[in-house]
Amino acid sequence: MKKLLKMAAIILLAGSLTAPAAFAQSGNAKESLIALGDSIPFGYDLGQNNSHPAKTAYPYLIGEEADLRVLNLGIPGWQTDQLLSALQGDQKYRQAVQQADYVAVAIGSNDLLQALREAGVESGGDQDLFNLLLQQKLASSDVFSNLLSILTQTRALTDAPIVLYNVYNPFQLNNPLHYAADPILPLINGQFAQLASLVSGVTIADANAAFGNDQAIYVIPGDIHPTAAGQQVLSDNGIDALGLD
């Protein structure tokens, strides 16, 4: 990872020499926010169905608070490679980013959950083996290199401020996975912060610190997605990180 980050810094230094939803109007807003990512900005399981982004998802809450037009491009189930592919090759997607005044990115949770599931299956219930396998899978994962490419691709398309949400613990306190994730999250989110620091104009929204151990309030029971209260916290985080307050 250190080699990756050094290479990325060199690349950045040298480099310095189809959409699922429409813009939602908010009064007479003149500026716009585009939300990129997975089911978290989409607001999964908050609406009557999941055919459209939920209006109680944090991108729309930010839009209401800061009087911005909102384009929510969150896609349930997306991993980092899918978002990166859209930014690299989907012209409609790229044009939407180019027109944004603010960008919110929340991606990587599905990559990490996949690594968690695979480690759990392969460890057969052995906690020490689980921890070892999880660290190995994270070390060999493309999630961090993809995330860096996502940030650099987004920056290449727009000079708008970018907020990157880090990863919260999605498991309730009565779930053993909560305690398996807890020691790993600081390492993961430390990598998120390092990657953000390599790209100009990117700030971190600390979802992990904001949620803390209050999953009973902020995460839907039996689910991993934010409640309406959790989405409000994410909105507050984004507003602070983008300097919209």
PDB file of C-alpha atoms in Angstrom:
ATOM      1  CA  MET A   1       0.000   0.000   0.000  1.00  0.00           C
ATOM      2  CA  LYS A   2       2.835   2.428   0.800  1.00  0.00           C
ATOM      3  CA  LYS A   3       4.327   1.781  -2.644  1.00  0.00           C
ATOM      4  CA  LEU A   4       0.904   2.358  -4.206  1.00  0.00           C
ATOM      5  CA  LEU A   5       0.506   5.672  -2.419  1.00  0.00           C
ATOM      6  CA  LYS A   6       3.989   6.830  -3.399  1.00  0.00           C
ATOM      7  CA  MET A   7       3.349   5.925  -7.018  1.00  0.00           C
ATOM      8  CA  ALA A   8       0.005   7.702  -6.907  1.00  0.00           C
ATOM      9  CA  ALA A   9       1.621  10.840  -5.544  1.00  0.00           C
ATOM     10  CA  ILE A  10       4.148  10.814  -8.404  1.00  0.00           C
ATOM     11  CA  ILE A  11       1.397  10.293 -10.959  1.00  0.00           C
ATOM     12  CA  LEU A  12      -0.651  13.109  -9.504  1.00  0.00           C
ATOM     13  CA  LEU A  13       2.328  15.455  -9.495  1.00  0.00           C
ATOM     14  CA  ALA A  14       3.081  14.672 -13.107  1.00  0.00           C
ATOM     15  CA  GLY A  15      -0.562  14.970 -14.044  1.00  0.00           C
ATOM     16  CA  SER A  16      -0.842  18.409 -12.573  1.00  0.00           C
ATOM     17  CA  LEU A  17       1.832  19.732 -15.181  1.00  0.00           C
ATOM     18  CA  THR A  18     -25.936   5.653 -17.726  1.00  0.00           C
ATOM     19  CA  ALA A  19     -27.520   8.014 -15.003  1.00  0.00           C
ATOM     20  CA  PRO A  20     -30.412   6.581 -12.888  1.00  0.00           C
ATOM     21  CA  ALA A  21     -31.956   9.824 -11.659  1.00  0.00           C
ATOM     22  CA  ALA A  22     -32.485  13.378 -12.811  1.00  0.00           C
ATOM     23  CA  PHE A  23     -31.599  16.591 -11.046  1.00  0.00           C
ATOM     24  CA  ALA A  24     -34.123  17.295  -8.297  1.00  0.00           C
ATOM     25  CA  GLN A  25     -34.879  21.004  -8.065  1.00  0.00           C
ATOM     26  CA  SER A  26     -34.741  22.744  -4.718  1.00  0.00           C
ATOM     27  CA  GLY A  27     -36.332  26.160  -4.969  1.00  0.00           C
ATOM     28  CA  ASN A  28     -34.244  28.581  -7.025  1.00  0.00           C
ATOM     29  CA  ALA A  29     -30.978  26.778  -6.452  1.00  0.00           C
ATOM     30  CA  LYS A  30     -28.175  27.821  -8.768  1.00  0.00           C
ATOM     31  CA  GLU A  31     -25.587  25.241  -7.736  1.00  0.00           C
ATOM     32  CA  SER A  32     -25.708  21.470  -7.833  1.00  0.00           C
ATOM     33  CA  LEU A  33     -24.580  18.410  -5.903  1.00  0.00           C
ATOM     34  CA  ILE A  34     -23.915  15.058  -7.532  1.00  0.00           C
ATOM     35  CA  ALA A  35     -23.803  11.937  -5.354  1.00  0.00           C
ATOM     36  CA  LEU A  36     -21.724   8.992  -6.561  1.00  0.00           C
ATOM     37  CA  GLY A  37     -21.662   5.594  -4.931  1.00  0.00           C
ATOM     38  CA  ASP A  38     -23.705   2.620  -3.812  1.00  0.00           C
ATOM     39  CA  SER A  39     -26.892   1.895  -1.889  1.00  0.00           C
ATOM     40  CA  ILE A  40     -25.993   4.255   0.965  1.00  0.00           C
ATOM     41  CA  PRO A  41     -26.450   7.514  -0.985  1.00  0.00           C
ATOM     42  CA  PHE A  42     -29.304   5.794  -2.833  1.00  0.00           C
ATOM     43  CA  GLY A  43     -31.156   5.475   0.485  1.00  0.00           C
ATOM     44  CA  TYR A  44     -31.807   1.760   0.129  1.00  0.00           C
ATOM     45  CA  ASP A  45     -34.759   0.364   2.118  1.00  0.00           C
ATOM     46  CA  LEU A  46     -36.030   3.809   3.121  1.00  0.00           C
ATOM     47  CA  GLY A  47     -38.693   4.231   0.428  1.00  0.00           C
ATOM     48  CA  GLN A  48     -41.811   2.249  -0.410  1.00  0.00           C
ATOM     49  CA  ASN A  49     -39.680   0.345  -2.897  1.00  0.00           C
ATOM     50  CA  ASN A  50     -36.131   0.541  -4.144  1.00  0.00           C
ATOM     51  CA  SER A  51     -36.871   1.482  -7.735  1.00  0.00           C
ATOM     52  CA  HIS A  52     -35.761   5.077  -7.176  1.00  0.00           C
ATOM     53  CA  PRO A  53     -33.442   6.847  -4.725  1.00  0.00           C
ATOM     54  CA  ALA A  54     -35.179   7.707  -1.461  1.00  0.00           C
ATOM     55  CA  LYS A  55     -35.891  11.399  -0.919  1.00  0.00           C
ATOM     56  CA  THR A  56     -34.749  10.947   2.686  1.00  0.00           C
ATOM     57  CA  ALA A  57     -31.262   9.882   1.523  1.00  0.00           C
ATOM     58  CA  TYR A  58     -28.480  12.238   2.545  1.00  0.00           C
ATOM     59  CA  PRO A  59     -27.838  13.785  -0.919  1.00  0.00           C
ATOM     60  CA  TYR A  60     -31.367  15.221  -0.939  1.00  0.00           C
ATOM     61  CA  LEU A  61     -31.086  16.293   2.698  1.00  0.00           C
ATOM     62  CA  ILE A  62     -27.910  18.196   1.819  1.00  0.00           C
ATOM     63  CA  GLY A  63     -29.748  19.722  -1.130  1.00  0.00           C
ATOM     64  CA  GLU A  64     -32.602  20.899   1.051  1.00  0.00           C
ATOM     65  CA  GLU A  65     -30.300  22.356   3.696  1.00  0.00           C
ATOM     66  CA  ALA A  66     -27.894  24.068   1.295  1.00  0.00           C
ATOM     67  CA  ASP A  67     -30.426  24.893  -1.458  1.00  0.00           C
ATOM     68  CA  LEU A  68     -28.736  22.789  -4.127  1.00  0.00           C
ATOM     69  CA  ARG A  69     -29.994  20.852  -7.101  1.00  0.00           C
ATOM     70  CA  VAL A  70     -29.285  17.155  -6.548  1.00  0.00           C
ATOM     71  CA  LEU A  71     -28.393  14.368  -8.935  1.00  0.00           C
ATOM     72  CA  ASN A  72     -28.282  11.067  -7.057  1.00  0.00           C
ATOM     73  CA  LEU A  73     -26.248   8.496  -8.975  1.00  0.00           C
ATOM     74  CA  GLY A  74     -26.005   5.981  -6.155  1.00  0.00           C
ATOM     75  CA  ILE A  75     -26.456   2.422  -7.467  1.00  0.00           C
ATOM     76  CA  PRO A  76     -27.308  -0.374  -4.984  1.00  0.00           C
ATOM     77  CA  GLY A  77     -24.725  -3.141  -5.018  1.00  0.00           C
ATOM     78  CA  TRP A  78     -22.015  -1.187  -6.783  1.00  0.00           C
ATOM     79  CA  GLN A  79     -18.390  -1.826  -5.917  1.00  0.00           C
ATOM     80  CA  THR A  80     -15.468   0.463  -6.615  1.00  0.00           C
ATOM     81  CA  ASP A  81     -14.644  -1.099  -9.994  1.00  0.00           C
ATOM     82  CA  GLN A  82     -18.144  -0.355 -11.295  1.00  0.00           C
ATOM     83  CA  LEU A  83     -18.064   3.298 -10.298  1.00  0.00           C
ATOM     84  CA  LEU A  84     -14.579   3.646 -11.763  1.00  0.00           C
ATOM     85  CA  SER A  85     -15.754   2.093 -15.041  1.00  0.00           C
ATOM     86  CA  ALA A  86     -18.647   4.569 -15.247  1.00  0.00           C
ATOM     87  CA  LEU A  87     -16.335   7.518 -14.641  1.00  0.00           C
ATOM     88  CA  GLN A  88     -13.914   6.286 -17.285  1.00  0.00           C
ATOM     89  CA  GLY A  89     -16.267   5.169 -20.033  1.00  0.00           C
ATOM     90  CA  ASP A  90     -19.863   6.360 -19.614  1.00  0.00           C
ATOM     91  CA  GLN A  91     -20.109   9.723 -21.377  1.00  0.00           C
ATOM     92  CA  LYS A  92     -23.459  10.655 -19.823  1.00  0.00           C
ATOM     93  CA  TYR A  93     -22.054   9.874 -16.406  1.00  0.00           C
ATOM     94  CA  ARG A  94     -18.921  11.878 -17.087  1.00  0.00           C
ATOM     95  CA  GLN A  95     -20.886  14.859 -18.363  1.00  0.00           C
ATOM     96  CA  ALA A  96     -23.046  14.829 -15.250  1.00  0.00           C
ATOM     97  CA  VAL A  97     -19.933  15.023 -13.070  1.00  0.00           C
ATOM     98  CA  GLN A  98     -18.505  17.815 -15.204  1.00  0.00           C
ATOM     99  CA  GLN A  99     -21.587  19.928 -14.514  1.00  0.00           C
ATOM    100  CA  ALA A 100     -21.529  19.506 -10.730  1.00  0.00           C
ATOM    101  CA  ASP A 101     -20.637  22.254  -8.264  1.00  0.00           C
ATOM    102  CA  TYR A 102     -20.165  19.764  -5.413  1.00  0.00           C
ATOM    103  CA  VAL A 103     -19.480  16.012  -5.458  1.00  0.00           C
ATOM    104  CA  ALA A 104     -20.200  13.459  -2.708  1.00  0.00           C
ATOM    105  CA  VAL A 105     -18.624  10.003  -3.000  1.00  0.00           C
ATOM    106  CA  ALA A 106     -19.589   6.963  -0.913  1.00  0.00           C
ATOM    107  CA  ILE A 107     -18.200   3.695  -2.253  1.00  0.00           C
ATOM    108  CA  GLY A 108     -16.193   0.710  -1.026  1.00  0.00           C
ATOM    109  CA  SER A 109     -18.533  -0.792   1.541  1.00  0.00           C
ATOM    110  CA  ASN A 110     -19.593  -3.606  -0.786  1.00  0.00           C
ATOM    111  CA  ASP A 111     -15.965  -4.461  -1.608  1.00  0.00           C
ATOM    112  CA  LEU A 112     -15.205  -4.646   2.101  1.00  0.00           C
ATOM    113  CA  LEU A 113     -18.316  -6.658   2.951  1.00  0.00           C
ATOM    114  CA  GLN A 114     -17.360  -9.179   0.272  1.00  0.00           C
ATOM    115  CA  ALA A 115     -13.918  -9.579   1.856  1.00  0.00           C
ATOM    116  CA  LEU A 116     -15.574  -9.966   5.259  1.00  0.00           C
ATOM    117  CA  ARG A 117     -17.942 -12.669   4.005  1.00  0.00           C
ATOM    118  CA  GLU A 118     -15.174 -14.593   2.234  1.00  0.00           C
ATOM    119  CA  ALA A 119     -12.949 -14.502   5.309  1.00  0.00           C
ATOM    120  CA  GLY A 120     -15.837 -15.708   7.461  1.00  0.00           C
ATOM    121  CA  VAL A 121     -16.571 -18.667   5.213  1.00  0.00           C
ATOM    122  CA  GLU A 122     -12.937 -19.683   4.780  1.00  0.00           C
ATOM    123  CA  SER A 123     -12.048 -19.372   8.471  1.00  0.00           C
ATOM    124  CA  GLY A 124     -14.726 -21.844   9.546  1.00  0.00           C
ATOM    125  CA  GLY A 125     -15.366 -19.974  12.797  1.00  0.00           C
ATOM    126  CA  ASP A 126     -11.717 -19.720  13.883  1.00  0.00           C
ATOM    127  CA  GLN A 127     -11.386 -16.098  15.062  1.00  0.00           C
ATOM    128  CA  ASP A 128      -7.617 -15.855  14.701  1.00  0.00           C
ATOM    129  CA  LEU A 129      -7.745 -17.342  11.221  1.00  0.00           C
ATOM    130  CA  PHE A 130     -10.624 -15.013  10.339  1.00  0.00           C
ATOM    131  CA  ASN A 131      -8.592 -11.944  11.344  1.00  0.00           C
ATOM    132  CA  LEU A 132      -5.604 -13.144   9.342  1.00  0.00           C
ATOM    133  CA  LEU A 133      -7.657 -13.958   6.247  1.00  0.00           C
ATOM    134  CA  LEU A 134      -9.497 -10.638   6.400  1.00  0.00           C
ATOM    135  CA  GLN A 135      -6.257  -8.680   6.544  1.00  0.00           C
ATOM    136  CA  GLN A 136      -4.866 -10.701   3.634  1.00  0.00           C
ATOM    137  CA  LYS A 137      -7.969 -10.138   1.540  1.00  0.00           C
ATOM    138  CA  LEU A 138      -7.934  -6.402   2.225  1.00  0.00           C
ATOM    139  CA  ALA A 139      -4.236  -6.212   1.361  1.00  0.00           C
ATOM    140  CA  SER A 140      -4.824  -7.965  -1.968  1.00  0.00           C
ATOM    141  CA  SER A 141      -8.064  -6.136  -2.777  1.00  0.00           C
ATOM    142  CA  ASP A 142      -8.310  -3.502  -5.505  1.00  0.00           C
ATOM    143  CA  VAL A 143     -10.598  -1.369  -3.351  1.00  0.00           C
ATOM    144  CA  PHE A 144      -7.944   1.197  -2.408  1.00  0.00           C
ATOM    145  CA  SER A 145      -6.341   1.515  -5.841  1.00  0.00           C
ATOM    146  CA  ASN A 146      -9.825   1.779  -7.378  1.00  0.00           C
ATOM    147  CA  LEU A 147     -10.777   4.434  -4.862  1.00  0.00           C
ATOM    148  CA  LEU A 148      -7.696   6.495  -5.705  1.00  0.00           C
ATOM    149  CA  SER A 149      -8.544   6.216  -9.407  1.00  0.00           C
ATOM    150  CA  ILE A 150     -12.142   7.259  -8.683  1.00  0.00           C
ATOM    151  CA  LEU A 151     -10.952  10.394  -6.916  1.00  0.00           C
ATOM    152  CA  THR A 152      -8.422  11.278  -9.626  1.00  0.00           C
ATOM    153  CA  GLN A 153     -10.946  10.631 -12.407  1.00  0.00           C
ATOM    154  CA  THR A 154     -13.513  12.793 -10.642  1.00  0.00           C
ATOM    155  CA  ARG A 155     -10.955  15.555 -10.155  1.00  0.00           C
ATOM    156  CA  ALA A 156     -10.012  15.361 -13.833  1.00  0.00           C
ATOM    157  CA  LEU A 157     -13.651  15.962 -14.751  1.00  0.00           C
ATOM    158  CA  THR A 158     -14.393  18.812 -12.342  1.00  0.00           C
ATOM    159  CA  ASP A 159     -12.708  21.275 -10.033  1.00  0.00           C
ATOM    160  CA  ALA A 160     -15.690  21.087  -7.651  1.00  0.00           C
ATOM    161  CA  PRO A 161     -15.121  20.295  -3.969  1.00  0.00           C
ATOM    162  CA  ILE A 162     -15.337  16.544  -3.309  1.00  0.00           C
ATOM    163  CA  VAL A 163     -16.393  14.901  -0.053  1.00  0.00           C
ATOM    164  CA  LEU A 164     -15.475  11.255   0.487  1.00  0.00           C
ATOM    165  CA  TYR A 165     -17.461   9.332   3.086  1.00  0.00           C
ATOM    166  CA  ASN A 166     -15.531   6.778   5.057  1.00  0.00           C
ATOM    167  CA  VAL A 167     -16.945   3.441   6.258  1.00  0.00           C
ATOM    168  CA  TYR A 168     -19.137   3.001   9.333  1.00  0.00           C
ATOM    169  CA  ASN A 169     -19.712  -0.243  11.249  1.00  0.00           C
ATOM    170  CA  PRO A 170     -23.000  -1.579   9.813  1.00  0.00           C
ATOM    171  CA  PHE A 171     -23.517  -4.349  12.372  1.00  0.00           C
ATOM    172  CA  GLN A 172     -25.637  -4.073  15.516  1.00  0.00           C
ATOM    173  CA  LEU A 173     -23.993  -4.504  18.909  1.00  0.00           C
ATOM    174  CA  ASN A 174     -25.582  -7.943  19.361  1.00  0.00           C
ATOM    175  CA  ASN A 175     -23.949  -9.185  16.154  1.00  0.00           C
ATOM    176  CA  PRO A 176     -20.469 -10.776  16.541  1.00  0.00           C
ATOM    177  CA  LEU A 177     -19.489  -9.177  13.228  1.00  0.00           C
ATOM    178  CA  HIS A 178     -19.670  -5.777  14.934  1.00  0.00           C
ATOM    179  CA  TYR A 179     -16.661  -6.703  17.048  1.00  0.00           C
ATOM    180  CA  ALA A 180     -14.863  -8.293  14.109  1.00  0.00           C
ATOM    181  CA  ALA A 181     -15.223  -5.074  12.110  1.00  0.00           C
ATOM    182  CA  ASP A 182     -14.325  -2.660  14.913  1.00  0.00           C
ATOM    183  CA  PRO A 183     -10.540  -3.216  14.959  1.00  0.00           C
ATOM    184  CA  ILE A 184     -10.335  -3.254  11.150  1.00  0.00           C
ATOM    185  CA  LEU A 185     -12.245  -0.026  10.469  1.00  0.00           C
ATOM    186  CA  PRO A 186      -9.571   2.384  11.764  1.00  0.00           C
ATOM    187  CA  LEU A 187      -7.081   0.796   9.365  1.00  0.00           C
ATOM    188  CA  ILE A 188      -9.514   0.980   6.458  1.00  0.00           C
ATOM    189  CA  ASN A 189     -10.554   4.536   7.175  1.00  0.00           C
ATOM    190  CA  GLY A 190      -6.938   5.535   7.647  1.00  0.00           C
ATOM    191  CA  GLN A 191      -6.364   4.413   4.063  1.00  0.00           C
ATOM    192  CA  PHE A 192      -9.401   6.415   2.927  1.00  0.00           C
ATOM    193  CA  ALA A 193      -7.922   9.513   4.564  1.00  0.00           C
ATOM    194  CA  GLN A 194      -4.503   8.925   2.990  1.00  0.00           C
ATOM    195  CA  LEU A 195      -5.992   8.524  -0.472  1.00  0.00           C
ATOM    196  CA  ALA A 196      -8.106  11.653  -0.055  1.00  0.00           C
ATOM    197  CA  SER A 197      -4.994  13.615   0.888  1.00  0.00           C
ATOM    198  CA  LEU A 198      -3.406  12.765  -2.467  1.00  0.00           C
ATOM    199  CA  VAL A 199      -6.089  14.556  -4.488  1.00  0.00           C
ATOM    200  CA  SER A 200      -6.656  18.284  -4.192  1.00  0.00           C
ATOM    201  CA  GLY A 201      -9.978  19.521  -2.881  1.00  0.00           C
ATOM    202  CA  VAL A 202     -11.066  16.229  -1.302  1.00  0.00           C
ATOM    203  CA  THR A 203     -12.287  16.184   2.306  1.00  0.00           C
ATOM    204  CA  ILE A 204     -13.412  13.271   4.478  1.00  0.00           C
ATOM    205  CA  ALA A 205     -16.855  12.922   6.036  1.00  0.00           C
ATOM    206  CA  ASP A 206     -16.272  10.723   9.077  1.00  0.00           C
ATOM    207  CA  ALA A 207     -19.331   8.480   9.024  1.00  0.00           C
ATOM    208  CA  ASN A 208     -17.614   5.948  11.269  1.00  0.00           C
ATOM    209  CA  ALA A 209     -17.077   8.416  14.106  1.00  0.00           C
ATOM    210  CA  ALA A 210     -20.566   9.871  13.677  1.00  0.00           C
ATOM    211  CA  PHE A 211     -22.269   6.466  13.910  1.00  0.00           C
ATOM    212  CA  GLY A 212     -19.965   5.167  16.644  1.00  0.00           C
ATOM    213  CA  ASN A 213     -21.729   2.342  18.481  1.00  0.00           C
ATOM    214  CA  ASP A 214     -25.200   3.818  17.927  1.00  0.00           C
ATOM    215  CA  GLN A 215     -26.199   1.318  15.249  1.00  0.00           C
ATOM    216  CA  ALA A 216     -29.543   0.829  17.019  1.00  0.00           C
ATOM    217  CA  ILE A 217     -30.355   4.424  16.065  1.00  0.00           C
ATOM    218  CA  TYR A 218     -28.509   4.861  12.797  1.00  0.00           C
ATOM    219  CA  VAL A 219     -28.698   1.445  11.079  1.00  0.00           C
ATOM    220  CA  ILE A 220     -31.917  -0.308  10.042  1.00  0.00           C
ATOM    221  CA  PRO A 221     -32.462  -3.413  12.264  1.00  0.00           C
ATOM    222  CA  GLY A 222     -31.592  -6.620  10.432  1.00  0.00           C
ATOM    223  CA  ASP A 223     -30.014  -4.519   7.697  1.00  0.00           C
ATOM    224  CA  ILE A 224     -26.757  -2.691   7.039  1.00  0.00           C
ATOM    225  CA  HIS A 225     -28.193   0.525   5.592  1.00  0.00           C
ATOM    226  CA  PRO A 226     -28.741   3.811   7.417  1.00  0.00           C
ATOM    227  CA  THR A 227     -32.065   4.687   8.981  1.00  0.00           C
ATOM    228  CA  ALA A 228     -33.602   8.096   8.313  1.00  0.00           C
ATOM    229  CA  ALA A 229     -31.714   9.314  11.392  1.00  0.00           C
ATOM    230  CA  GLY A 230     -28.508   7.830  10.004  1.00  0.00           C
ATOM    231  CA  GLN A 231     -29.044   9.587   6.687  1.00  0.00           C
ATOM    232  CA  GLN A 232     -29.512  12.855   8.558  1.00  0.00           C
ATOM    233  CA  VAL A 233     -26.164  12.341  10.298  1.00  0.00           C
ATOM    234  CA  LEU A 234     -24.517  11.646   6.940  1.00  0.00           C
ATOM    235  CA  SER A 235     -26.105  14.816   5.586  1.00  0.00           C
ATOM    236  CA  ASP A 236     -24.729  16.849   8.484  1.00  0.00           C
ATOM    237  CA  ASN A 237     -21.290  15.317   7.906  1.00  0.00           C
ATOM    238  CA  GLY A 238     -21.376  16.173   4.220  1.00  0.00           C
ATOM    239  CA  ILE A 239     -22.482  19.754   4.825  1.00  0.00           C
ATOM    240  CA  ASP A 240     -19.649  20.279   7.286  1.00  0.00           C
ATOM    241  CA  ALA A 241     -17.039  18.650   5.059  1.00  0.00           C
ATOM    242  CA  LEU A 242     -18.102  20.683   2.008  1.00  0.00           C
ATOM    243  CA  GLY A 243     -18.246  23.915   4.010  1.00  0.00           C
ATOM    244  CA  LEU A 244     -21.913  24.413   3.185  1.00  0.00           C
ATOM    245  CA  ASP A 245     -22.974  25.335   6.710  1.00  0.00           C
TER     246      ASP A 245
END
